[in-house]
Amino acid sequence: MKYIIQFGIILFISFIGEILNNVIPLPVPASIYGMIILFTALCTGILKLSHVKETGKFLIAIMPLMFIAPAAGLIESWDKMQDFLVAIIVISVVSTIAVIAVAGHATQFI
């Protein structure tokens, strides 16, 4: 029962993120709104870590499973992607370097 309640809390916060995504006219994904709300609730003490800890650990443990369907979709559309392979590789490398750089600078700043 504890897992269902914890999962319900996480889903409720995600739902609030979805609502904010539809209300606020910014190009921010709903999941980011949800993570900000969850982070703020945990930092301010509105929500205790023990209220979502076990379900959070479970969701992190099964995260690799969530990438199976997108990977299968990539394999299925391989023939369409071959024409753009160089562009895809360049975009992937540049965006990965950018994410590493921004995360490193943000970590240093904090």
mmCIF file of N, CA, C and O in Angstrom:
data_model
loop_
_atom_site.group_PDB
_atom_site.id
_atom_site.type_symbol
_atom_site.label_atom_id
_atom_site.label_comp_id
_atom_site.label_asym_id
_atom_site.label_seq_id
_atom_site.Cartn_x
_atom_site.Cartn_y
_atom_site.Cartn_z
ATOM 1 N N MET A 1 0.821 -1.195 0.000
ATOM 2 C CA MET A 1 0.000 0.000 0.000
ATOM 3 C C MET A 1 0.866 1.261 0.000
ATOM 4 O O MET A 1 0.499 2.269 -0.598
ATOM 5 N N LYS A 2 2.023 1.166 0.678
ATOM 6 C CA LYS A 2 2.914 2.322 0.764
ATOM 7 C C LYS A 2 3.404 2.728 -0.617
ATOM 8 O O LYS A 2 3.490 3.921 -0.932
ATOM 9 N N TYR A 3 3.717 1.740 -1.469
ATOM 10 C CA TYR A 3 4.195 2.033 -2.815
ATOM 11 C C TYR A 3 3.120 2.711 -3.659
ATOM 12 O O TYR A 3 3.415 3.602 -4.456
ATOM 13 N N ILE A 4 1.888 2.303 -3.493
ATOM 14 C CA ILE A 4 0.797 2.901 -4.259
ATOM 15 C C ILE A 4 0.604 4.359 -3.860
ATOM 16 O O ILE A 4 0.426 5.229 -4.717
ATOM 17 N N ILE A 5 0.684 4.642 -2.571
ATOM 18 C CA ILE A 5 0.539 6.021 -2.105
ATOM 19 C C ILE A 5 1.697 6.871 -2.613
ATOM 20 O O ILE A 5 1.496 7.989 -3.108
ATOM 21 N N GLN A 6 2.927 6.348 -2.523
ATOM 22 C CA GLN A 6 4.091 7.088 -2.997
ATOM 23 C C GLN A 6 4.011 7.327 -4.497
ATOM 24 O O GLN A 6 4.321 8.426 -4.978
ATOM 25 N N PHE A 7 3.609 6.321 -5.240
ATOM 26 C CA PHE A 7 3.459 6.477 -6.684
ATOM 27 C C PHE A 7 2.362 7.485 -7.002
ATOM 28 O O PHE A 7 2.474 8.276 -7.941
ATOM 29 N N GLY A 8 1.298 7.488 -6.206
ATOM 30 C CA GLY A 8 0.219 8.462 -6.381
ATOM 31 C C GLY A 8 0.705 9.887 -6.163
ATOM 32 O O GLY A 8 0.311 10.808 -6.886
ATOM 33 N N ILE A 9 1.577 10.081 -5.174
ATOM 34 C CA ILE A 9 2.144 11.410 -4.927
ATOM 35 C C ILE A 9 2.955 11.859 -6.133
ATOM 36 O O ILE A 9 2.824 12.997 -6.606
ATOM 37 N N ILE A 10 3.790 10.976 -6.644
ATOM 38 C CA ILE A 10 4.617 11.307 -7.810
ATOM 39 C C ILE A 10 3.736 11.594 -9.028
ATOM 40 O O ILE A 10 3.979 12.549 -9.775
ATOM 41 N N LEU A 11 2.708 10.792 -9.238
ATOM 42 C CA LEU A 11 1.794 11.027 -10.359
ATOM 43 C C LEU A 11 1.038 12.344 -10.209
ATOM 44 O O LEU A 11 0.830 13.059 -11.189
ATOM 45 N N PHE A 12 0.641 12.668 -8.985
ATOM 46 C CA PHE A 12 -0.069 13.919 -8.746
ATOM 47 C C PHE A 12 0.817 15.121 -9.075
ATOM 48 O O PHE A 12 0.378 16.075 -9.722
ATOM 49 N N ILE A 13 2.068 15.060 -8.662
ATOM 50 C CA ILE A 13 3.004 16.143 -8.965
ATOM 51 C C ILE A 13 3.247 16.214 -10.474
ATOM 52 O O ILE A 13 3.329 17.299 -11.052
ATOM 53 N N SER A 14 3.345 15.070 -11.128
ATOM 54 C CA SER A 14 3.494 15.060 -12.585
ATOM 55 C C SER A 14 2.264 15.656 -13.267
ATOM 56 O O SER A 14 2.379 16.360 -14.274
ATOM 57 N N PHE A 15 1.093 15.370 -12.730
ATOM 58 C CA PHE A 15 -0.143 15.926 -13.276
ATOM 59 C C PHE A 15 -0.165 17.447 -13.145
ATOM 60 O O PHE A 15 -0.579 18.165 -14.064
ATOM 61 N N ILE A 16 0.293 17.960 -12.012
ATOM 62 C CA ILE A 16 0.385 19.409 -11.834
ATOM 63 C C ILE A 16 1.350 19.993 -12.869
ATOM 64 O O ILE A 16 1.105 21.061 -13.439
ATOM 65 N N GLY A 17 2.452 19.281 -13.132
ATOM 66 C CA GLY A 17 3.386 19.713 -14.171
ATOM 67 C C GLY A 17 2.730 19.773 -15.532
ATOM 68 O O GLY A 17 2.991 20.681 -16.323
ATOM 69 N N GLU A 18 1.886 18.798 -15.834
ATOM 70 C CA GLU A 18 1.146 18.798 -17.105
ATOM 71 C C GLU A 18 0.203 19.996 -17.194
ATOM 72 O O GLU A 18 0.086 20.633 -18.248
ATOM 73 N N ILE A 19 -0.457 20.296 -16.095
ATOM 74 C CA ILE A 19 -1.358 21.451 -16.087
ATOM 75 C C ILE A 19 -0.566 22.734 -16.319
ATOM 76 O O ILE A 19 -0.963 23.584 -17.132
ATOM 77 N N LEU A 20 0.556 22.878 -15.614
ATOM 78 C CA LEU A 20 1.386 24.073 -15.797
ATOM 79 C C LEU A 20 1.894 24.182 -17.224
ATOM 80 O O LEU A 20 1.995 25.282 -17.771
ATOM 81 N N ASN A 21 2.217 23.057 -17.840
ATOM 82 C CA ASN A 21 2.690 23.056 -19.219
ATOM 83 C C ASN A 21 1.624 23.601 -20.170
ATOM 84 O O ASN A 21 1.942 24.291 -21.136
ATOM 85 N N ASN A 22 0.374 23.311 -19.883
ATOM 86 C CA ASN A 22 -0.716 23.801 -20.729
ATOM 87 C C ASN A 22 -1.107 25.235 -20.414
ATOM 88 O O ASN A 22 -1.650 25.930 -21.273
ATOM 89 N N VAL A 23 -0.844 25.695 -19.198
ATOM 90 C CA VAL A 23 -1.239 27.039 -18.782
ATOM 91 C C VAL A 23 -0.153 28.066 -19.095
ATOM 92 O O VAL A 23 -0.456 29.156 -19.565
ATOM 93 N N ILE A 24 1.095 27.713 -18.812
ATOM 94 C CA ILE A 24 2.204 28.657 -19.004
ATOM 95 C C ILE A 24 2.718 28.528 -20.441
ATOM 96 O O ILE A 24 3.094 27.449 -20.872
ATOM 97 N N PRO A 25 2.757 29.634 -21.175
ATOM 98 C CA PRO A 25 3.156 29.563 -22.587
ATOM 99 C C PRO A 25 4.683 29.587 -22.786
ATOM 100 O O PRO A 25 5.212 30.429 -23.488
ATOM 101 N N LEU A 26 5.378 28.681 -22.148
ATOM 102 C CA LEU A 26 6.825 28.559 -22.323
ATOM 103 C C LEU A 26 7.146 27.206 -22.939
ATOM 104 O O LEU A 26 6.432 26.224 -22.708
ATOM 105 N N PRO A 27 8.233 27.115 -23.687
ATOM 106 C CA PRO A 27 8.589 25.816 -24.296
ATOM 107 C C PRO A 27 9.333 24.913 -23.316
ATOM 108 O O PRO A 27 10.444 24.456 -23.566
ATOM 109 N N VAL A 28 8.717 24.663 -22.159
ATOM 110 C CA VAL A 28 9.306 23.821 -21.122
ATOM 111 C C VAL A 28 8.472 22.552 -21.018
ATOM 112 O O VAL A 28 7.243 22.629 -20.888
ATOM 113 N N PRO A 29 9.102 21.376 -21.061
ATOM 114 C CA PRO A 29 8.333 20.133 -20.952
ATOM 115 C C PRO A 29 7.641 20.009 -19.593
ATOM 116 O O PRO A 29 8.135 20.514 -18.576
ATOM 117 N N ALA A 30 6.538 19.326 -19.586
ATOM 118 C CA ALA A 30 5.776 19.138 -18.352
ATOM 119 C C ALA A 30 6.579 18.382 -17.306
ATOM 120 O O ALA A 30 6.442 18.635 -16.101
ATOM 121 N N SER A 31 7.428 17.472 -17.739
ATOM 122 C CA SER A 31 8.230 16.704 -16.784
ATOM 123 C C SER A 31 9.194 17.602 -16.021
ATOM 124 O O SER A 31 9.477 17.359 -14.843
ATOM 125 N N ILE A 32 9.681 18.665 -16.661
ATOM 126 C CA ILE A 32 10.574 19.605 -15.988
ATOM 127 C C ILE A 32 9.799 20.368 -14.919
ATOM 128 O O ILE A 32 10.289 20.560 -13.802
ATOM 129 N N TYR A 33 8.586 20.811 -15.242
ATOM 130 C CA TYR A 33 7.751 21.459 -14.240
ATOM 131 C C TYR A 33 7.532 20.515 -13.051
ATOM 132 O O TYR A 33 7.617 20.930 -11.898
ATOM 133 N N GLY A 34 7.239 19.266 -13.334
ATOM 134 C CA GLY A 34 7.020 18.297 -12.266
ATOM 135 C C GLY A 34 8.255 18.098 -11.408
ATOM 136 O O GLY A 34 8.165 18.030 -10.177
ATOM 137 N N MET A 35 9.429 18.005 -12.047
ATOM 138 C CA MET A 35 10.657 17.831 -11.271
ATOM 139 C C MET A 35 10.946 19.053 -10.408
ATOM 140 O O MET A 35 11.398 18.922 -9.268
ATOM 141 N N ILE A 36 10.676 20.249 -10.938
ATOM 142 C CA ILE A 36 10.897 21.468 -10.158
ATOM 143 C C ILE A 36 9.950 21.502 -8.962
ATOM 144 O O ILE A 36 10.347 21.859 -7.840
ATOM 145 N N ILE A 37 8.700 21.132 -9.178
ATOM 146 C CA ILE A 37 7.728 21.109 -8.079
ATOM 147 C C ILE A 37 8.154 20.094 -7.023
ATOM 148 O O ILE A 37 8.140 20.387 -5.819
ATOM 149 N N LEU A 38 8.552 18.897 -7.459
ATOM 150 C CA LEU A 38 8.979 17.867 -6.517
ATOM 151 C C LEU A 38 10.224 18.311 -5.761
ATOM 152 O O LEU A 38 10.309 18.159 -4.536
ATOM 153 N N PHE A 39 11.194 18.891 -6.457
ATOM 154 C CA PHE A 39 12.419 19.373 -5.823
ATOM 155 C C PHE A 39 12.102 20.459 -4.795
ATOM 156 O O PHE A 39 12.612 20.435 -3.664
ATOM 157 N N THR A 40 11.243 21.399 -5.179
ATOM 158 C CA THR A 40 10.874 22.481 -4.266
ATOM 159 C C THR A 40 10.138 21.937 -3.038
ATOM 160 O O THR A 40 10.407 22.360 -1.905
ATOM 161 N N ALA A 41 9.239 21.008 -3.257
ATOM 162 C CA ALA A 41 8.495 20.422 -2.135
ATOM 163 C C ALA A 41 9.431 19.677 -1.189
ATOM 164 O O ALA A 41 9.264 19.738 0.035
ATOM 165 N N LEU A 42 10.427 18.988 -1.735
ATOM 166 C CA LEU A 42 11.372 18.272 -0.886
ATOM 167 C C LEU A 42 12.293 19.236 -0.142
ATOM 168 O O LEU A 42 12.596 19.033 1.037
ATOM 169 N N CYS A 43 12.735 20.301 -0.810
ATOM 170 C CA CYS A 43 13.645 21.269 -0.171
ATOM 171 C C CYS A 43 12.959 22.084 0.916
ATOM 172 O O CYS A 43 13.582 22.426 1.923
ATOM 173 N N THR A 44 11.702 22.413 0.712
ATOM 174 C CA THR A 44 10.986 23.241 1.685
ATOM 175 C C THR A 44 10.390 22.422 2.830
ATOM 176 O O THR A 44 9.935 23.001 3.814
ATOM 177 N N GLY A 45 10.391 21.116 2.699
ATOM 178 C CA GLY A 45 9.837 20.283 3.759
ATOM 179 C C GLY A 45 8.349 20.029 3.617
ATOM 180 O O GLY A 45 7.750 19.377 4.478
ATOM 181 N N ILE A 46 7.747 20.545 2.556
ATOM 182 C CA ILE A 46 6.329 20.260 2.311
ATOM 183 C C ILE A 46 6.139 18.760 2.123
ATOM 184 O O ILE A 46 5.163 18.172 2.582
ATOM 185 N N LEU A 47 7.095 18.149 1.466
ATOM 186 C CA LEU A 47 7.087 16.712 1.208
ATOM 187 C C LEU A 47 8.365 16.126 1.790
ATOM 188 O O LEU A 47 9.459 16.630 1.535
ATOM 189 N N LYS A 48 8.235 15.106 2.585
ATOM 190 C CA LYS A 48 9.407 14.448 3.172
ATOM 191 C C LYS A 48 9.931 13.400 2.193
ATOM 192 O O LYS A 48 9.174 12.796 1.438
ATOM 193 N N LEU A 49 11.240 13.189 2.233
ATOM 194 C CA LEU A 49 11.857 12.198 1.354
ATOM 195 C C LEU A 49 11.274 10.812 1.590
ATOM 196 O O LEU A 49 11.093 10.037 0.656
ATOM 197 N N SER A 50 10.939 10.520 2.818
ATOM 198 C CA SER A 50 10.370 9.202 3.132
ATOM 199 C C SER A 50 9.018 8.982 2.466
ATOM 200 O O SER A 50 8.574 7.838 2.325
ATOM 201 N N HIS A 51 8.366 10.067 2.028
ATOM 202 C CA HIS A 51 7.067 9.933 1.360
ATOM 203 C C HIS A 51 7.187 9.398 -0.061
ATOM 204 O O HIS A 51 6.187 8.929 -0.629
ATOM 205 N N VAL A 52 8.376 9.493 -0.680
ATOM 206 C CA VAL A 52 8.533 9.051 -2.067
ATOM 207 C C VAL A 52 9.805 8.222 -2.302
ATOM 208 O O VAL A 52 10.087 7.834 -3.427
ATOM 209 N N LYS A 53 10.560 7.946 -1.263
ATOM 210 C CA LYS A 53 11.882 7.335 -1.417
ATOM 211 C C LYS A 53 11.845 5.945 -2.050
ATOM 212 O O LYS A 53 12.563 5.676 -3.018
ATOM 213 N N GLU A 54 11.031 5.044 -1.519
ATOM 214 C CA GLU A 54 11.032 3.663 -2.012
ATOM 215 C C GLU A 54 10.559 3.575 -3.456
ATOM 216 O O GLU A 54 11.150 2.868 -4.277
ATOM 217 N N THR A 55 9.505 4.303 -3.788
ATOM 218 C CA THR A 55 9.008 4.284 -5.161
ATOM 219 C C THR A 55 9.997 4.948 -6.104
ATOM 220 O O THR A 55 10.187 4.492 -7.234
ATOM 221 N N GLY A 56 10.661 5.997 -5.648
ATOM 222 C CA GLY A 56 11.695 6.639 -6.462
ATOM 223 C C GLY A 56 12.839 5.682 -6.768
ATOM 224 O O GLY A 56 13.332 5.626 -7.898
ATOM 225 N N LYS A 57 13.261 4.919 -5.762
ATOM 226 C CA LYS A 57 14.321 3.927 -5.988
ATOM 227 C C LYS A 57 13.863 2.867 -6.983
ATOM 228 O O LYS A 57 14.634 2.442 -7.846
ATOM 229 N N PHE A 58 12.604 2.434 -6.858
ATOM 230 C CA PHE A 58 12.070 1.440 -7.787
ATOM 231 C C PHE A 58 12.039 1.973 -9.211
ATOM 232 O O PHE A 58 12.440 1.282 -10.155
ATOM 233 N N LEU A 59 11.585 3.211 -9.394
ATOM 234 C CA LEU A 59 11.515 3.793 -10.731
ATOM 235 C C LEU A 59 12.906 3.952 -11.342
ATOM 236 O O LEU A 59 13.085 3.754 -12.547
ATOM 237 N N ILE A 60 13.883 4.296 -10.527
ATOM 238 C CA ILE A 60 15.256 4.395 -11.032
ATOM 239 C C ILE A 60 15.779 3.017 -11.410
ATOM 240 O O ILE A 60 16.480 2.856 -12.415
ATOM 241 N N ALA A 61 15.412 2.000 -10.631
ATOM 242 C CA ALA A 61 15.880 0.640 -10.917
ATOM 243 C C ALA A 61 15.327 0.107 -12.244
ATOM 244 O O ALA A 61 16.020 -0.629 -12.951
ATOM 245 N N ILE A 62 14.103 0.477 -12.595
ATOM 246 C CA ILE A 62 13.514 -0.038 -13.830
ATOM 247 C C ILE A 62 13.705 0.915 -15.007
ATOM 248 O O ILE A 62 13.204 0.649 -16.096
ATOM 249 N N MET A 63 14.438 2.001 -14.807
ATOM 250 C CA MET A 63 14.620 2.988 -15.869
ATOM 251 C C MET A 63 15.185 2.397 -17.161
ATOM 252 O O MET A 63 14.727 2.748 -18.243
ATOM 253 N N PRO A 64 16.179 1.503 -17.105
ATOM 254 C CA PRO A 64 16.674 0.936 -18.375
ATOM 255 C C PRO A 64 15.588 0.240 -19.189
ATOM 256 O O PRO A 64 15.633 0.223 -20.417
ATOM 257 N N LEU A 65 14.600 -0.312 -18.515
ATOM 258 C CA LEU A 65 13.488 -0.965 -19.208
ATOM 259 C C LEU A 65 12.706 0.021 -20.067
ATOM 260 O O LEU A 65 12.168 -0.342 -21.113
ATOM 261 N N MET A 66 12.685 1.278 -19.651
ATOM 262 C CA MET A 66 11.926 2.297 -20.373
ATOM 263 C C MET A 66 12.548 2.659 -21.722
ATOM 264 O O MET A 66 11.897 3.275 -22.550
ATOM 265 N N PHE A 67 13.811 2.294 -21.930
ATOM 266 C CA PHE A 67 14.483 2.639 -23.173
ATOM 267 C C PHE A 67 14.378 1.540 -24.235
ATOM 268 O O PHE A 67 14.847 1.729 -25.349
ATOM 269 N N ILE A 68 13.769 0.424 -23.914
ATOM 270 C CA ILE A 68 13.659 -0.677 -24.873
ATOM 271 C C ILE A 68 12.755 -0.306 -26.046
ATOM 272 O O ILE A 68 13.119 -0.511 -27.206
ATOM 273 N N ALA A 69 11.596 0.263 -25.778
ATOM 274 C CA ALA A 69 10.667 0.621 -26.857
ATOM 275 C C ALA A 69 11.251 1.678 -27.794
ATOM 276 O O ALA A 69 11.193 1.507 -29.021
ATOM 277 N N PRO A 70 11.855 2.766 -27.284
ATOM 278 C CA PRO A 70 12.455 3.726 -28.219
ATOM 279 C C PRO A 70 13.600 3.119 -29.026
ATOM 280 O O PRO A 70 13.768 3.443 -30.211
ATOM 281 N N ALA A 71 14.380 2.239 -28.414
ATOM 282 C CA ALA A 71 15.480 1.596 -29.146
ATOM 283 C C ALA A 71 14.928 0.702 -30.254
ATOM 284 O O ALA A 71 15.468 0.676 -31.370
ATOM 285 N N ALA A 72 13.837 0.001 -29.977
ATOM 286 C CA ALA A 72 13.227 -0.822 -31.017
ATOM 287 C C ALA A 72 12.693 0.043 -32.150
ATOM 288 O O ALA A 72 12.785 -0.321 -33.323
ATOM 289 N N GLY A 73 12.154 1.207 -31.824
ATOM 290 C CA GLY A 73 11.681 2.127 -32.849
ATOM 291 C C GLY A 73 12.813 2.638 -33.722
ATOM 292 O O GLY A 73 12.656 2.806 -34.937
ATOM 293 N N LEU A 74 13.976 2.888 -33.114
ATOM 294 C CA LEU A 74 15.140 3.312 -33.896
ATOM 295 C C LEU A 74 15.596 2.214 -34.848
ATOM 296 O O LEU A 74 15.942 2.480 -36.000
ATOM 297 N N ILE A 75 15.597 1.001 -34.370
ATOM 298 C CA ILE A 75 16.006 -0.120 -35.224
ATOM 299 C C ILE A 75 15.029 -0.291 -36.382
ATOM 300 O O ILE A 75 15.425 -0.542 -37.521
ATOM 301 N N GLU A 76 13.750 -0.108 -36.091
ATOM 302 C CA GLU A 76 12.726 -0.273 -37.125
ATOM 303 C C GLU A 76 12.835 0.804 -38.205
ATOM 304 O O GLU A 76 12.558 0.559 -39.376
ATOM 305 N N SER A 77 13.243 2.004 -37.831
ATOM 306 C CA SER A 77 13.322 3.087 -38.805
ATOM 307 C C SER A 77 14.756 3.328 -39.288
ATOM 308 O O SER A 77 15.071 4.409 -39.763
ATOM 309 N N TRP A 78 15.599 2.339 -39.187
ATOM 310 C CA TRP A 78 17.000 2.475 -39.581
ATOM 311 C C TRP A 78 17.156 2.856 -41.048
ATOM 312 O O TRP A 78 17.990 3.678 -41.404
ATOM 313 N N ASP A 79 16.341 2.284 -41.925
ATOM 314 C CA ASP A 79 16.469 2.578 -43.354
ATOM 315 C C ASP A 79 16.185 4.053 -43.662
ATOM 316 O O ASP A 79 16.785 4.629 -44.566
ATOM 317 N N LYS A 80 15.302 4.687 -42.900
ATOM 318 C CA LYS A 80 15.017 6.105 -43.096
ATOM 319 C C LYS A 80 16.113 6.982 -42.490
ATOM 320 O O LYS A 80 16.361 8.088 -42.963
ATOM 321 N N MET A 81 16.769 6.494 -41.448
ATOM 322 C CA MET A 81 17.800 7.274 -40.760
ATOM 323 C C MET A 81 19.148 7.247 -41.464
ATOM 324 O O MET A 81 19.977 8.132 -41.231
ATOM 325 N N GLN A 82 19.386 6.275 -42.319
ATOM 326 C CA GLN A 82 20.684 6.149 -42.969
ATOM 327 C C GLN A 82 21.041 7.371 -43.810
ATOM 328 O O GLN A 82 22.199 7.753 -43.894
ATOM 329 N N ASP A 83 20.044 8.015 -44.398
ATOM 330 C CA ASP A 83 20.302 9.194 -45.222
ATOM 331 C C ASP A 83 20.821 10.368 -44.386
ATOM 332 O O ASP A 83 21.539 11.222 -44.881
ATOM 333 N N PHE A 84 20.443 10.396 -43.130
ATOM 334 C CA PHE A 84 20.809 11.508 -42.249
ATOM 335 C C PHE A 84 21.801 11.090 -41.166
ATOM 336 O O PHE A 84 21.926 11.774 -40.148
ATOM 337 N N LEU A 85 22.514 10.008 -41.362
ATOM 338 C CA LEU A 85 23.372 9.445 -40.319
ATOM 339 C C LEU A 85 24.459 10.425 -39.871
ATOM 340 O O LEU A 85 24.684 10.595 -38.671
ATOM 341 N N VAL A 86 25.113 11.095 -40.810
ATOM 342 C CA VAL A 86 26.174 12.038 -40.444
ATOM 343 C C VAL A 86 25.594 13.193 -39.621
ATOM 344 O O VAL A 86 26.163 13.578 -38.589
ATOM 345 N N ALA A 87 24.465 13.720 -40.040
ATOM 346 C CA ALA A 87 23.835 14.815 -39.295
ATOM 347 C C ALA A 87 23.423 14.362 -37.898
ATOM 348 O O ALA A 87 23.606 15.102 -36.918
ATOM 349 N N ILE A 88 22.892 13.166 -37.788
ATOM 350 C CA ILE A 88 22.480 12.639 -36.487
ATOM 351 C C ILE A 88 23.687 12.484 -35.570
ATOM 352 O O ILE A 88 23.632 12.852 -34.385
ATOM 353 N N ILE A 89 24.785 11.982 -36.090
ATOM 354 C CA ILE A 89 25.990 11.803 -35.275
ATOM 355 C C ILE A 89 26.544 13.154 -34.831
ATOM 356 O O ILE A 89 26.902 13.335 -33.663
ATOM 357 N N VAL A 90 26.608 14.115 -35.759
ATOM 358 C CA VAL A 90 27.126 15.445 -35.408
ATOM 359 C C VAL A 90 26.246 16.093 -34.345
ATOM 360 O O VAL A 90 26.753 16.636 -33.344
ATOM 361 N N ILE A 91 24.939 16.054 -34.524
ATOM 362 C CA ILE A 91 24.019 16.637 -33.541
ATOM 363 C C ILE A 91 24.161 15.946 -32.197
ATOM 364 O O ILE A 91 24.181 16.608 -31.149
ATOM 365 N N SER A 92 24.295 14.624 -32.202
ATOM 366 C CA SER A 92 24.436 13.885 -30.949
ATOM 367 C C SER A 92 25.718 14.260 -30.224
ATOM 368 O O SER A 92 25.722 14.480 -29.007
ATOM 369 N N VAL A 93 26.822 14.350 -30.956
ATOM 370 C CA VAL A 93 28.109 14.688 -30.335
ATOM 371 C C VAL A 93 28.081 16.119 -29.799
ATOM 372 O O VAL A 93 28.480 16.371 -28.651
ATOM 373 N N VAL A 94 27.614 17.067 -30.605
ATOM 374 C CA VAL A 94 27.585 18.475 -30.181
ATOM 375 C C VAL A 94 26.664 18.658 -28.973
ATOM 376 O O VAL A 94 27.021 19.337 -28.000
ATOM 377 N N SER A 95 25.480 18.059 -29.010
ATOM 378 C CA SER A 95 24.553 18.231 -27.890
ATOM 379 C C SER A 95 25.069 17.547 -26.630
ATOM 380 O O SER A 95 24.887 18.060 -25.519
ATOM 381 N N THR A 96 25.749 16.406 -26.769
ATOM 382 C CA THR A 96 26.331 15.739 -25.602
ATOM 383 C C THR A 96 27.409 16.606 -24.968
ATOM 384 O O THR A 96 27.448 16.776 -23.741
ATOM 385 N N ILE A 97 28.271 17.186 -25.782
ATOM 386 C CA ILE A 97 29.319 18.067 -25.259
ATOM 387 C C ILE A 97 28.698 19.293 -24.590
ATOM 388 O O ILE A 97 29.138 19.729 -23.519
ATOM 389 N N ALA A 98 27.660 19.848 -25.205
ATOM 390 C CA ALA A 98 26.992 21.014 -24.620
ATOM 391 C C ALA A 98 26.369 20.674 -23.271
ATOM 392 O O ALA A 98 26.497 21.449 -22.306
ATOM 393 N N VAL A 99 25.725 19.522 -23.171
ATOM 394 C CA VAL A 99 25.108 19.114 -21.910
ATOM 395 C C VAL A 99 26.177 18.905 -20.841
ATOM 396 O O VAL A 99 26.014 19.338 -19.692
ATOM 397 N N ILE A 100 27.274 18.269 -21.202
ATOM 398 C CA ILE A 100 28.360 18.053 -20.240
ATOM 399 C C ILE A 100 28.916 19.390 -19.763
ATOM 400 O O ILE A 100 29.153 19.597 -18.567
ATOM 401 N N ALA A 101 29.125 20.319 -20.688
ATOM 402 C CA ALA A 101 29.690 21.621 -20.337
ATOM 403 C C ALA A 101 28.740 22.414 -19.427
ATOM 404 O O ALA A 101 29.166 22.969 -18.407
ATOM 405 N N VAL A 102 27.467 22.454 -19.796
ATOM 406 C CA VAL A 102 26.498 23.209 -18.998
ATOM 407 C C VAL A 102 26.330 22.569 -17.613
ATOM 408 O O VAL A 102 26.289 23.278 -16.593
ATOM 409 N N ALA A 103 26.261 21.252 -17.563
ATOM 410 C CA ALA A 103 26.125 20.579 -16.268
ATOM 411 C C ALA A 103 27.367 20.821 -15.407
ATOM 412 O O ALA A 103 27.252 21.050 -14.187
ATOM 413 N N GLY A 104 28.538 20.786 -16.010
ATOM 414 C CA GLY A 104 29.766 21.033 -15.262
ATOM 415 C C GLY A 104 29.815 22.452 -14.721
ATOM 416 O O GLY A 104 30.153 22.667 -13.544
ATOM 417 N N HIS A 105 29.465 23.421 -15.540
ATOM 418 C CA HIS A 105 29.460 24.815 -15.097
ATOM 419 C C HIS A 105 28.396 25.054 -14.020
ATOM 420 O O HIS A 105 28.645 25.775 -13.045
ATOM 421 N N ALA A 106 27.231 24.451 -14.196
ATOM 422 C CA ALA A 106 26.176 24.601 -13.192
ATOM 423 C C ALA A 106 26.613 23.979 -11.866
ATOM 424 O O ALA A 106 26.383 24.551 -10.791
ATOM 425 N N THR A 107 27.264 22.830 -11.936
ATOM 426 C CA THR A 107 27.749 22.176 -10.717
ATOM 427 C C THR A 107 28.818 23.028 -10.037
ATOM 428 O O THR A 107 28.811 23.184 -8.808
ATOM 429 N N GLN A 108 29.721 23.580 -10.810
ATOM 430 C CA GLN A 108 30.758 24.443 -10.243
ATOM 431 C C GLN A 108 30.136 25.695 -9.611
ATOM 432 O O GLN A 108 30.589 26.146 -8.564
ATOM 433 N N PHE A 109 29.118 26.250 -10.263
ATOM 434 C CA PHE A 109 28.467 27.447 -9.751
ATOM 435 C C PHE A 109 27.777 27.166 -8.423
ATOM 436 O O PHE A 109 27.864 27.953 -7.489
ATOM 437 N N ILE A 110 27.098 26.023 -8.363
ATOM 438 C CA ILE A 110 26.371 25.674 -7.139
ATOM 439 C C ILE A 110 27.350 25.313 -6.048
ATOM 440 O O ILE A 110 27.246 25.684 -4.908
#
